[in-house]
């Protein structure tokens, strides 16, 4: 009987459990045994193995996080760690490793492939959606839903008190969560790493003051991607408060965005990709990522997923920027921004 292994690696993402379920059940249907290693690559090196049986997969898809556990493990960049992992995988007679994770995890998988003869397949699982070669990643849709719900809640108190809020969302160095959350929550402004040129503090202050003068009794919400400003959203709030004379409230959403029950879209995506990954193993494929492009499952060379940048959809960027511009011009009776 062929034997394969699966890990979840890097930042967990809602839908990872559904993906493991699809991998385990599909594999068993094809007489392939599956074991997991807990805590990602660290768990391979330390041999934290866990047998995975379809009977145990019945009700895992509903849960956020990853029951297989995950970790950040920068030590895996070392050649010695990759060779250690190869030895453990060989000792278990594993012929293929499925890695559910983001770009750091795929770099780890690519590194391992240099020192291990087995097949290596990536499945995109990260809330950041920053992997090239796939329209979306497992967990992104749920994270956007979570951010939107949180911003809606902040909006209600902001509106009641006519306050300015700067809400920080995750994304490491990518603005996908920021852009989608800004559109979905009708934010007055957004700050994303991809926006060129970045708006200057004086421009942001000016926009806030114009909005306050047009709508003195209303809220003003800015969605800000993390890692953009020194001191994060708190630093920005301090500077903007000084520049405008209006108190700007910082609100970092943080890890709230990573947890929670995966939504239907993420569960379905996770199962599609997990199922296809097992078929890719059976077909003898290696060093690829299984992704989704225009609603079709695709196979992409693994290295291209992290070597290329993934741009934001320019139509969505323009949509949000256009809607932001109309907000206070309309108050003055003009239909144009
Ligand atoms: O996994 C993605 C992510 O949530 C990023 O959005 C964020 O920058 C990072 O992980 C946070 O990582 P950690 O939980 O290890 O601090």
Tab-separated table of C-alpha atoms in Angstrom, residues 57 65 72-73 82 119 121 128 144 156 171 181 195 204 222 259 261 273 288 296 302 313 330:
chain	number	residue	atom	x	y	z
A	57	UNK	CA	-12.395	12.934	9.579
A	65	UNK	CA	-7.388	26.325	12.954
A	72	UNK	CA	6.762	28.739	12.058
A	73	UNK	CA	10.078	26.938	11.623
A	82	UNK	CA	15.938	19.232	5.319
A	119	UNK	CA	6.972	13.730	-4.481
A	121	UNK	CA	2.878	18.855	-3.593
A	128	UNK	CA	-3.186	36.379	2.997
A	144	UNK	CA	-12.335	38.688	4.742
A	156	UNK	CA	-21.824	50.990	14.495
A	171	UNK	CA	-1.856	40.424	5.166
A	181	UNK	CA	-12.475	44.163	3.537
A	195	UNK	CA	-0.878	51.466	-3.631
A	204	UNK	CA	-4.962	61.634	4.598
A	222	UNK	CA	-9.943	53.728	7.176
A	259	UNK	CA	-9.594	31.971	13.719
A	261	UNK	CA	-15.315	28.468	11.456
A	273	UNK	CA	-7.749	21.185	-3.756
A	288	UNK	CA	3.711	21.616	-8.085
A	296	UNK	CA	-10.741	25.399	-12.585
A	302	UNK	CA	5.902	25.210	-7.001
A	313	UNK	CA	-7.113	42.991	-9.114
A	330	UNK	CA	-22.182	63.981	-3.258
